[in-house]
Coordinates of C-alpha atoms and ligand atoms in Angstrom, one line a residue:
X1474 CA 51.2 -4.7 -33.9
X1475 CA 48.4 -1.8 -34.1
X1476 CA 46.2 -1.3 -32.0
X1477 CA 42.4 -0.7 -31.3
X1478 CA 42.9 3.3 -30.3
X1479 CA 45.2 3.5 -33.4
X1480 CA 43.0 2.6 -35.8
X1481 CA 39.6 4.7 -34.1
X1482 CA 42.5 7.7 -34.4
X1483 CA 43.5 7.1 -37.9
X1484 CA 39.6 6.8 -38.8
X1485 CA 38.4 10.2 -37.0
X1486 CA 41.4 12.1 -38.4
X1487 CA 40.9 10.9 -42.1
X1488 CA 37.0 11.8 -41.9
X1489 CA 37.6 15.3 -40.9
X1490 CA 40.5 15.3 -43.6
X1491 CA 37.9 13.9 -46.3
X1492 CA 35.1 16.4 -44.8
X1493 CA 37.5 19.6 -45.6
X1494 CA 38.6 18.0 -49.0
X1495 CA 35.3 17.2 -50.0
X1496 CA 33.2 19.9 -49.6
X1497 CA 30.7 19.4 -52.8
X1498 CA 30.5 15.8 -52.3
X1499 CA 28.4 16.8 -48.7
X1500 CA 26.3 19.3 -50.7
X1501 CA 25.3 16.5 -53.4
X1502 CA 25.0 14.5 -50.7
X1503 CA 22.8 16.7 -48.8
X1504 CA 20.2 17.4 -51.9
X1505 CA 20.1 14.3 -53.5
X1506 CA 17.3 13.4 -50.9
X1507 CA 15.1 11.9 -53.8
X1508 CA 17.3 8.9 -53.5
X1509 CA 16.6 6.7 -51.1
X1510 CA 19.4 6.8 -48.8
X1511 CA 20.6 9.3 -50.8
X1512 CA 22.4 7.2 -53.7
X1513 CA 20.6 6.1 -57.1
X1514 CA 22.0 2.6 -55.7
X1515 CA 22.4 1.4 -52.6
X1516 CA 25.6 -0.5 -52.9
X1517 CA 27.1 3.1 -53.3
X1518 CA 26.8 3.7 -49.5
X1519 CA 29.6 1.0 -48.7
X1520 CA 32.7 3.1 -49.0
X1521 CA 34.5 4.0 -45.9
X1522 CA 34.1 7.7 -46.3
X1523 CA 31.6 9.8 -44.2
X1524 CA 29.3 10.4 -48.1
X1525 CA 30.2 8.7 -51.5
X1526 CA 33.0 10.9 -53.1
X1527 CA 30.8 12.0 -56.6
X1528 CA 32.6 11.0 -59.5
X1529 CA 33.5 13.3 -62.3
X1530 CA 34.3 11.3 -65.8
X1531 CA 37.2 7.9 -65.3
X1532 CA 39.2 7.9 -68.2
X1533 CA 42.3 4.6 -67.9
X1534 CA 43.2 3.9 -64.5
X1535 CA 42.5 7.3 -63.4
X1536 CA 39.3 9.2 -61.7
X1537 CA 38.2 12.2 -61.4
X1538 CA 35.5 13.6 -58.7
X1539 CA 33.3 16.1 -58.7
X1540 CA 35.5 18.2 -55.7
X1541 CA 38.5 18.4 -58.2
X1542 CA 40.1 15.6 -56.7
X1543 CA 41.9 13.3 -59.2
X1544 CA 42.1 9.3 -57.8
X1545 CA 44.5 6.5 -59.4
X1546 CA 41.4 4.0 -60.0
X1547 CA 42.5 0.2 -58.3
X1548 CA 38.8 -0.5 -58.0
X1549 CA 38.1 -0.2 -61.4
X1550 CA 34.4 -0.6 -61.2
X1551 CA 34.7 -3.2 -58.9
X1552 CA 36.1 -5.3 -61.8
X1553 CA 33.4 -3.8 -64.5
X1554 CA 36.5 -1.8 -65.8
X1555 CA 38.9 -4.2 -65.4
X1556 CA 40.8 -3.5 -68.7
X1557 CA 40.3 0.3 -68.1
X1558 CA 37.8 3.0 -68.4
X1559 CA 36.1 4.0 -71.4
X1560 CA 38.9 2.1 -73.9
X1561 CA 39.3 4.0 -77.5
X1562 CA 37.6 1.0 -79.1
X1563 CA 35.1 0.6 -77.1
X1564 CA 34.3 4.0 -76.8
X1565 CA 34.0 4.1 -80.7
X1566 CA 32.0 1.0 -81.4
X1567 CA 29.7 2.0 -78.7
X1568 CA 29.3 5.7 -80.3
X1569 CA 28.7 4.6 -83.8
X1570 CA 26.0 1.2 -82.8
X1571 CA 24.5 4.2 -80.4
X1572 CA 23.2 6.0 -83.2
X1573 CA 22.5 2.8 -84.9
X1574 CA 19.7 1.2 -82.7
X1575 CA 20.2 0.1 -79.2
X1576 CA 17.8 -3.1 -78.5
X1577 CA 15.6 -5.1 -81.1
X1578 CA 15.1 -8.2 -79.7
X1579 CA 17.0 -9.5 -82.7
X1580 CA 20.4 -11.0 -83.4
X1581 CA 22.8 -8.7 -84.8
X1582 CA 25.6 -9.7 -87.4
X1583 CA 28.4 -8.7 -85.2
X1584 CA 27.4 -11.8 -82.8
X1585 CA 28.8 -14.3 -84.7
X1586 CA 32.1 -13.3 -84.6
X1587 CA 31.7 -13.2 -80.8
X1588 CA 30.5 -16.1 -80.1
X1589 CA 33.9 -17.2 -82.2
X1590 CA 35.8 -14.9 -80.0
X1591 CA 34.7 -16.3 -76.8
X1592 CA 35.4 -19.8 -77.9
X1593 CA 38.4 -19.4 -79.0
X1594 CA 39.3 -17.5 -75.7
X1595 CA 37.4 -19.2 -72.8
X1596 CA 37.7 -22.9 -74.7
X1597 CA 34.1 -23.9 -74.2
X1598 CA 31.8 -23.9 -77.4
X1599 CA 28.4 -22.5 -77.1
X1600 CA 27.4 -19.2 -75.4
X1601 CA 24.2 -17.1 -74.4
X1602 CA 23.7 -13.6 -72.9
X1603 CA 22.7 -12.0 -70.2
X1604 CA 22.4 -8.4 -68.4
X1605 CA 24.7 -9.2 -65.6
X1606 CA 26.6 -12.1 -63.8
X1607 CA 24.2 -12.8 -61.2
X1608 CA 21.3 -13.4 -64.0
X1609 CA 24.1 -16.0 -65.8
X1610 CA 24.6 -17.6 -62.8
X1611 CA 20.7 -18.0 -62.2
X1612 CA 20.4 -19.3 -65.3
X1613 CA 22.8 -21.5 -65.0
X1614 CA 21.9 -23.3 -62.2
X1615 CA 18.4 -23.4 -63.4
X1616 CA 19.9 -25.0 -66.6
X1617 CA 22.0 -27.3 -64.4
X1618 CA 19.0 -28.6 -62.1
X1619 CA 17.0 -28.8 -65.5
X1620 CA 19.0 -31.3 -67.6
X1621 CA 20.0 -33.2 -64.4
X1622 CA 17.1 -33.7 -62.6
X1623 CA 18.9 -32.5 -59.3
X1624 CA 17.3 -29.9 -57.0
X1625 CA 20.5 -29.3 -55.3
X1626 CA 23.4 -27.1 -55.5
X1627 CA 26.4 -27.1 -54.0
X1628 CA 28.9 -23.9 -53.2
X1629 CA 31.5 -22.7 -50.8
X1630 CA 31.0 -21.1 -47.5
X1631 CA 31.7 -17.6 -47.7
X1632 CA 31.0 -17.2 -51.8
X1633 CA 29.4 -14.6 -53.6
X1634 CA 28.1 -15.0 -57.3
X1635 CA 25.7 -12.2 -57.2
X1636 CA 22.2 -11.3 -56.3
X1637 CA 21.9 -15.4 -56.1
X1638 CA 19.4 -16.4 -53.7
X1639 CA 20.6 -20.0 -53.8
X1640 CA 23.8 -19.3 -53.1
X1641 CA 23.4 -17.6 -49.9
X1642 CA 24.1 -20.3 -47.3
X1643 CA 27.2 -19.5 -45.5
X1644 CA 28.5 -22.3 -42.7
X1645 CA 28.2 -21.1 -39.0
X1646 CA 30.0 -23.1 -36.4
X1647 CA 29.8 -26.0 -39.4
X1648 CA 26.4 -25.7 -39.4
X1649 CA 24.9 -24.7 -42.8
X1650 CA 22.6 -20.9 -42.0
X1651 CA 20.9 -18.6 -44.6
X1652 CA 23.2 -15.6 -44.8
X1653 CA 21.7 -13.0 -42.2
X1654 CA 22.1 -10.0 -44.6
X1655 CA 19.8 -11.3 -47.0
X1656 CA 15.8 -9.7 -47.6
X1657 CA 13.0 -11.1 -48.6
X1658 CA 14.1 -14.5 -49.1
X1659 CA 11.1 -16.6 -47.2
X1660 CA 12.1 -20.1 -48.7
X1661 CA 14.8 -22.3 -47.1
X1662 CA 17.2 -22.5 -48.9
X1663 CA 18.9 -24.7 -47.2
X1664 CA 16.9 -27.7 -48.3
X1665 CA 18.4 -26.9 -51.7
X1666 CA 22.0 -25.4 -51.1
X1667 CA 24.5 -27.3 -49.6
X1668 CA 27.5 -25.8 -48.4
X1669 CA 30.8 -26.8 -47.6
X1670 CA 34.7 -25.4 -47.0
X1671 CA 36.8 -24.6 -49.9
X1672 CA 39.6 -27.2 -50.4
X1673 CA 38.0 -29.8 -48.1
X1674 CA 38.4 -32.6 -50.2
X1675 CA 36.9 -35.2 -47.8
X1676 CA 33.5 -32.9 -47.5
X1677 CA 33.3 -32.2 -51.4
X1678 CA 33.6 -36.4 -51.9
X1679 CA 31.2 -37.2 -49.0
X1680 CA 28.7 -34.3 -50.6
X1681 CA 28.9 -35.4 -53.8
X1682 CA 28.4 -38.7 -53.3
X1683 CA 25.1 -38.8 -52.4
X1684 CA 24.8 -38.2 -56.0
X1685 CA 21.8 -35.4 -55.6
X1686 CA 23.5 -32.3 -56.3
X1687 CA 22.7 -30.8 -59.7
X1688 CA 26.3 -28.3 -60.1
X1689 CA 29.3 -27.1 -58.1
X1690 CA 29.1 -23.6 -58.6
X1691 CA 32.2 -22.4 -57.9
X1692 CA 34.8 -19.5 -58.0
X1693 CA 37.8 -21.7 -58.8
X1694 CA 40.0 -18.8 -56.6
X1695 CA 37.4 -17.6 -54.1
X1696 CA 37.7 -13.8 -54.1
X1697 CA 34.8 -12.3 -52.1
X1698 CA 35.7 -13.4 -48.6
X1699 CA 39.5 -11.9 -48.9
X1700 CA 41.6 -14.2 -51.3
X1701 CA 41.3 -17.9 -51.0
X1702 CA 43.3 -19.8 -53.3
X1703 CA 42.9 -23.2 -54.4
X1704 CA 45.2 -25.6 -52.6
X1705 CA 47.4 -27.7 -55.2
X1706 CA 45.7 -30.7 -56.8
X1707 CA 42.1 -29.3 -55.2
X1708 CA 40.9 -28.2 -58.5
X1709 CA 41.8 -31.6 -60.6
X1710 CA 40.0 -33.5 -57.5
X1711 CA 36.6 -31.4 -58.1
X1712 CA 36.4 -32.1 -61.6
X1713 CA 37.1 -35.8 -61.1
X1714 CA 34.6 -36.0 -58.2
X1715 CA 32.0 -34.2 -60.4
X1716 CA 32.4 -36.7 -63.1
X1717 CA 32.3 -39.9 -61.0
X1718 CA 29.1 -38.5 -59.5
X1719 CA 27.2 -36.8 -62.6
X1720 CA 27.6 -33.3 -61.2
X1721 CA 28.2 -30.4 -63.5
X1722 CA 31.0 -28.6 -63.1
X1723 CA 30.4 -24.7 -62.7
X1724 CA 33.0 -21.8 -62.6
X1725 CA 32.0 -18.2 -62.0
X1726 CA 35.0 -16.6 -63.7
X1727 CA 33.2 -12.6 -63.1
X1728 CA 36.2 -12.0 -61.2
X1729 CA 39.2 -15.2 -61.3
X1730 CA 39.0 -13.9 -65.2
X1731 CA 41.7 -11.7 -64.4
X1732 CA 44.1 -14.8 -63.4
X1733 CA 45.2 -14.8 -67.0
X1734 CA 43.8 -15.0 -70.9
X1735 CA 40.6 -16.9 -70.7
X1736 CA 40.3 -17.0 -67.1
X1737 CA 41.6 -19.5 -64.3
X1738 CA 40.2 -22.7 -66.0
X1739 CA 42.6 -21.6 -69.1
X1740 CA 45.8 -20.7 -67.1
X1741 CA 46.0 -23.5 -64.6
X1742 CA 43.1 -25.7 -65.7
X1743 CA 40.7 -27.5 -65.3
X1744 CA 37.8 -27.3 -67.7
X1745 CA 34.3 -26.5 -66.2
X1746 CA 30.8 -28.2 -68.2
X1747 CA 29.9 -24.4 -68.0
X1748 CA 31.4 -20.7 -67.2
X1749 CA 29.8 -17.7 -66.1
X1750 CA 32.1 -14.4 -67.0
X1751 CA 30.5 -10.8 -66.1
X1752 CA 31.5 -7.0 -65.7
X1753 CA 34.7 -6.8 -67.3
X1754 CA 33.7 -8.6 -69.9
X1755 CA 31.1 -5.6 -71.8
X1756 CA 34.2 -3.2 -70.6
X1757 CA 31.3 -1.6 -68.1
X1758 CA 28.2 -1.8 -70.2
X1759 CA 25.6 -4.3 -68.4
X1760 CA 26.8 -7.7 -70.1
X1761 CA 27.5 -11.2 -68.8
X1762 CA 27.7 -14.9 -70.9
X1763 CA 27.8 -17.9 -69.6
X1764 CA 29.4 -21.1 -71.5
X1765 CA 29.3 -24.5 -71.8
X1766 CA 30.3 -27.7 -73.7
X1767 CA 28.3 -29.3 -76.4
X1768 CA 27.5 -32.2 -73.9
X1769 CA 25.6 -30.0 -72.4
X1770 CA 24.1 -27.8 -74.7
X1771 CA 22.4 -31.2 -76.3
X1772 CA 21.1 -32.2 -73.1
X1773 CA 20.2 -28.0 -72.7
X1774 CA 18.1 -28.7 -76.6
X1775 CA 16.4 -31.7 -75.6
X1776 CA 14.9 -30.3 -72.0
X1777 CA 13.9 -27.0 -74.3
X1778 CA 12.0 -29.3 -76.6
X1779 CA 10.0 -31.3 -73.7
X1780 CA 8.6 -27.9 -72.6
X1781 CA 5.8 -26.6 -74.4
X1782 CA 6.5 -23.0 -75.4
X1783 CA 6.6 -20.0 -73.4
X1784 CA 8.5 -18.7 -70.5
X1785 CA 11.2 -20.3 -69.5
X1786 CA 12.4 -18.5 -66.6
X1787 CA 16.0 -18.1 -68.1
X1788 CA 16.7 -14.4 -70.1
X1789 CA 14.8 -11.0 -70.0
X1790 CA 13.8 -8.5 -72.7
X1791 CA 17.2 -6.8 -72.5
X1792 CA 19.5 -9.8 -73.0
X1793 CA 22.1 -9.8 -75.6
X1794 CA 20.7 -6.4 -76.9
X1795 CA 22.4 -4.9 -79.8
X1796 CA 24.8 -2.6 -77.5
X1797 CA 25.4 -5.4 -75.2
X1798 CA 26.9 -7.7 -78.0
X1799 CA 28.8 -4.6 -79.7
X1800 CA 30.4 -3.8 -76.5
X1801 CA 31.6 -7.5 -76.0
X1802 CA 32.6 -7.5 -79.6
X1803 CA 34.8 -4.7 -78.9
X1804 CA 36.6 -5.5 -76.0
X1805 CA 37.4 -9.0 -76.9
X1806 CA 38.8 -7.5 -80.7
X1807 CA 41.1 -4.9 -79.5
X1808 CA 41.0 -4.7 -75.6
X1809 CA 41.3 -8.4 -73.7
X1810 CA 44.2 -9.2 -75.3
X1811 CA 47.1 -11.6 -74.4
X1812 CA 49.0 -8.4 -74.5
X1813 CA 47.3 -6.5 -71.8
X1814 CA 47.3 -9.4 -69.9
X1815 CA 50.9 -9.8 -69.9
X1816 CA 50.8 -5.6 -68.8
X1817 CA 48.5 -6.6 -66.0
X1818 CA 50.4 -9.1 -64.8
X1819 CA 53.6 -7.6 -64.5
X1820 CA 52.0 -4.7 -62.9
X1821 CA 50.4 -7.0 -60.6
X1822 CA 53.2 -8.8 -59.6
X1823 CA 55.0 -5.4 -59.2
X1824 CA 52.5 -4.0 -56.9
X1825 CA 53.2 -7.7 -54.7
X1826 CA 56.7 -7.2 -54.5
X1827 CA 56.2 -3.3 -53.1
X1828 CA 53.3 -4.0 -50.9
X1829 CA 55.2 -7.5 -49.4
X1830 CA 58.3 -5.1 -48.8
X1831 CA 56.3 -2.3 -46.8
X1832 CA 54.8 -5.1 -44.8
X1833 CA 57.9 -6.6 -43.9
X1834 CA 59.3 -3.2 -43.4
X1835 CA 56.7 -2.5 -41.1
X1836 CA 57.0 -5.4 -38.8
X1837 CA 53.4 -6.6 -39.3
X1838 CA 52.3 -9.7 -39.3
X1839 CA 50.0 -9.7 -42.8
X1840 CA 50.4 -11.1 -46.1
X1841 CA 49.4 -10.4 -50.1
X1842 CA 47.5 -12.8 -52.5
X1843 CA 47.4 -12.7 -56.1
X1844 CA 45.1 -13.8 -58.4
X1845 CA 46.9 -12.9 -61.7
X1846 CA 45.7 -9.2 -61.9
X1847 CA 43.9 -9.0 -58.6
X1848 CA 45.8 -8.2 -55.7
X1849 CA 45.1 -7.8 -52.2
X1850 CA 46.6 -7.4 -48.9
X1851 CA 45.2 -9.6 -45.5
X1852 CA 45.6 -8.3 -42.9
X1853 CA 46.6 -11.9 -41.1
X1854 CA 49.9 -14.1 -41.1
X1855 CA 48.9 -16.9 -43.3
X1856 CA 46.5 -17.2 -46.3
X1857 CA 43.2 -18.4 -45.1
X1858 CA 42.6 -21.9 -46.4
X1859 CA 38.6 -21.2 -46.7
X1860 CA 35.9 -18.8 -46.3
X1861 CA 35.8 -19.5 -42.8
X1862 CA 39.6 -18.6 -41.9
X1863 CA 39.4 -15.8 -44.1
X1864 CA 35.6 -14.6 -42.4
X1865 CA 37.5 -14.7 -39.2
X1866 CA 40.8 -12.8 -40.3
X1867 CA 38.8 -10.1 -41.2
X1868 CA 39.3 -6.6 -39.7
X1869 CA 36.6 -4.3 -40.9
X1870 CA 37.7 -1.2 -38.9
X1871 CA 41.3 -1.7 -40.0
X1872 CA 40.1 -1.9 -43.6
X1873 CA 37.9 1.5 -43.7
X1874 CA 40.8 2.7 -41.8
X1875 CA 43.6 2.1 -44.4
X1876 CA 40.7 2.6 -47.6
X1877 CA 39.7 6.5 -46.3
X1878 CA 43.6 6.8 -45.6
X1879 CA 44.5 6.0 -48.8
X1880 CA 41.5 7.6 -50.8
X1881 CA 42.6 10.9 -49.1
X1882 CA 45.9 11.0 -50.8
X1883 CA 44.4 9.9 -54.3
X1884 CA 43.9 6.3 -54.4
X1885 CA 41.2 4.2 -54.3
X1886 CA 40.7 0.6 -53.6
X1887 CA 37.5 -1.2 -53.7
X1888 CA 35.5 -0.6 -50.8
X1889 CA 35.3 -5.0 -50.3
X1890 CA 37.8 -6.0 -48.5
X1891 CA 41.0 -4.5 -49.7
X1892 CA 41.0 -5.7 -53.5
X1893 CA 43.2 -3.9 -56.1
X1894 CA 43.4 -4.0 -59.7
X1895 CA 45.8 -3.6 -62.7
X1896 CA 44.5 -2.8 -65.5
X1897 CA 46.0 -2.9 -69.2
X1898 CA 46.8 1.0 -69.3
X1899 CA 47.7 1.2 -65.3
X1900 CA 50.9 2.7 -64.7
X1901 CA 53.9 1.9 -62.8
X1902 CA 53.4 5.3 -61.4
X1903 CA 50.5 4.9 -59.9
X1904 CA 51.1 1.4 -58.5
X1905 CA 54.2 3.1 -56.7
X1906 CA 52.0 5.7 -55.6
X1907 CA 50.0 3.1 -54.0
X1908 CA 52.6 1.3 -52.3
X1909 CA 54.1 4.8 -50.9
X1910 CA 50.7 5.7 -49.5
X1911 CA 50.3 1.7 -48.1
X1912 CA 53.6 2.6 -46.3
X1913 CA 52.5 6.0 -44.9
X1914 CA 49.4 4.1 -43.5
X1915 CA 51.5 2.0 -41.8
X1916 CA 53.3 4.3 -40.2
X1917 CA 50.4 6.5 -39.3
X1918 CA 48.3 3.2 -37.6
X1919 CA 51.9 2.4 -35.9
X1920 CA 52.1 5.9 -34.3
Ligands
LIG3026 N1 30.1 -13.6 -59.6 C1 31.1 -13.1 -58.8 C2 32.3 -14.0 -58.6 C3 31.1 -11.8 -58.4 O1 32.1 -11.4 -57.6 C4 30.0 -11.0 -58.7 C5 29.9 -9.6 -58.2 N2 30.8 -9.1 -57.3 C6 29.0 -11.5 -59.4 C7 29.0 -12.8 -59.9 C8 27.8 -10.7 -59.8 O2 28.1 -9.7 -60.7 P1 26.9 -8.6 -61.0 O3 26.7 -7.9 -59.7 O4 27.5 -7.8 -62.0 O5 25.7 -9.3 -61.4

């Protein structure tokens, strides 16, 4: 059991320890006032420590800051470096096509091979580009109410697929709201969302048949509420709903890509109509791609051909650039391989087994979820069964707490929730580094 006062101590003591460790950090801090709250991106104010720690250069699994501190990287990007920072060949490819021409609006030979590659890997075949994962998911859904004349979506309460508008309706005492962190947003979206529970298989059957719902668009592990896995058999009744009902069948794989090679639909099945992967994917340059089956692409041809020409509201000048495709070319040549998976994996599974054991040593009542690569530890008994047991599990104060702890002695989570990677070069030094400083944070919060 830890208590309120335990964690507020833990907290004040680690943001004096981070202030006297840190000490450029609060001078970069302090002048970068061009910056509108101080960051070239807002997002970069959500870590639990009192300013963002500056980084130096990331090289593997390891970071360096600009206050000499050296960090053993389990954020990774938030998933962009999933496989590792900066990998030899993608550094390389990226150096020579840098001096060879950047973005010409044109396709590039090297493409072709990708588009083979992503096949072969993902099992779907036709692909397009985009910038990031929240722009293939917009385009997706647009394709999706396009070619089936539905206005509707439907997705999960508690998801996240990006900057998304039409995927943020969250479920509030079962009643469907628009999430209250969003800006600007001045439709309702409600009229076109609906949302329901993960793994409630009498609400996804009564939803879909109405038969009015353009796509499911779906992580098919949730990972941005905590970790919600699917419960058995949950997955296989989706896709069979979908197809009684004529809804598409959409999985955002941006993050469930690191359950295995190809992603969750390839390790425990089923096949999506379409798939949206992101980040990770371009190895940290801005990339996504989104594909789907050829059922769909002909139905995608013949709604392009009933539109006169011009804007289409799908792509932007910078999609599928000439770096873009290089860097994707690169990574899925020599770095996603079913080799580093099998690296990740074990690491992953190694970092389960230590984390379970200082739990259990500890006496607490929490548990840790795996999604192939991805780990994380909830701070509650049982795994949530949807996003609104795992919303109510949540412990933000607990979770700064234990982030700044551990950031202190070198490591470094992501700041959402408490997510960890293993990447392809992580090492089984730095995972037991983790799971030492996990146990000291136990045992500080305890005292
Ligand atoms: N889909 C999922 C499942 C995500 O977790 C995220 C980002 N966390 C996105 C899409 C959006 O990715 P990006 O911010 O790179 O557009």
């Amino acid at each position: 059991m830890i208590v309120e006062a335990a964690i507020a101590r833990v907290a004040t003591c680690e943001a004096e320890r981070f202030r006297a460790a840190n000490p450029r950090a609060f001078a970069h801090h302090a002048a970068a006032t061009g910056w509108f709250q101080s960051v070239p991106f807002h997002w970069m104010r959500d870590w639990p420590s009192p300013v963002p720690i500056v980084a130096a250069a990331a090289k593997g699994a390891t970071r360096t800051s600009i206050d000499g501190q050296t960090y053993d990287d389990f954020c990774l990007g938030d998933t962009a470096s999933l496989f590792g920072h900066s990998p030899p060949a993608l550094a390389a490819a990226l150096a020579q096509q840098a001096s060879e021409g950047l973005s010409y609006m044109l396709p590039t030979e090297r493409g072709v091979a990708l588009s083979q590659r992503l096949a072969a890997m993902f099992g779907l075949p036709l692909w397009q580009v985009t910038t990031t994962a929240s722009e293939a998911n917009r385009a997706v859904i647009r394709w999706c109410r396009g070619i089936s004349g539905r206005a509707k979506i439907l997705t999960f309460n508690g998801a996240y697929h990006g900057a998304v508008d039409d995927a943020f309706v969250d479920l509030k005492d079962a009643a469907p709201v628009m999430r209250a962190s969003l800006i600007g947003q001045v439709h309702d979206l409600r009229d076109t969302t609906t949302v329901i529970e993960f793994n409630d298989e009498a609400a996804l059957a009564a939803a879909l048949h109405a038969r009015d719902i353009a796509c499911v668009l779906a992580e098919p592990v949730m990972t941005n509420v905590g970790m919600v896995c699917d419960a058995p058999g949950y997955l296989t009744t989706l896709r069979q709903l979908c197809d009684e009902t004529g809804t598409l069948l959409v999985f955002d794989e941006t993050h469930s890509v690191s359950s295995g090679y190809g992603g969750h639909g390839v390790a425990h099945g089923p096949t999506p109509d379409l798939m949206v992967v992101g980040k990770s994917i371009g190895g940290g340059v801005p990339c996504a791609v989104y594909g789907f089956s050829a059922g769909v692409a002909a139905r995608m041809a013949a709604l392009n051909q009933s539109r006169p020409p011009g804007h289409s509201g799908i792509g932007t000048t910078l999609s599928a650039n000439a770096l873009a495709i290089t860097a994707m070319d690169a990574m899925l040549s020599d770095v996603i391989t079913p080799t580093a998976y099998d690296h990740m994996l074990r690491g992953a599974a190694r970092l389960v087994a230590g984390l379970a054991a200082e739990i259990a040593a500890a006496g607490l009542d929490w548990h840790v979820t795996q999604v192939g690569a991805r780990v994380e530890f909830l701070t509650c008994p049982t795994p949530p069964r949807n996003g609104g047991e795992a919303k109510a599990a949540m412990h933000p104060e607990l979770e700064a707490a234990i982030h700044l702890f551990l950031a202190n002695r070198g490591i470094l989570l992501a700041p959402f929730h408490n997510m960890m990677l293993v990447s392809p070069v992580t090492g089984d030094d730095q995972i037991d580094r983790l799971v030492g400083g996990f146990a000291d944070c136990t045992k500080a919060l305890k005292e």
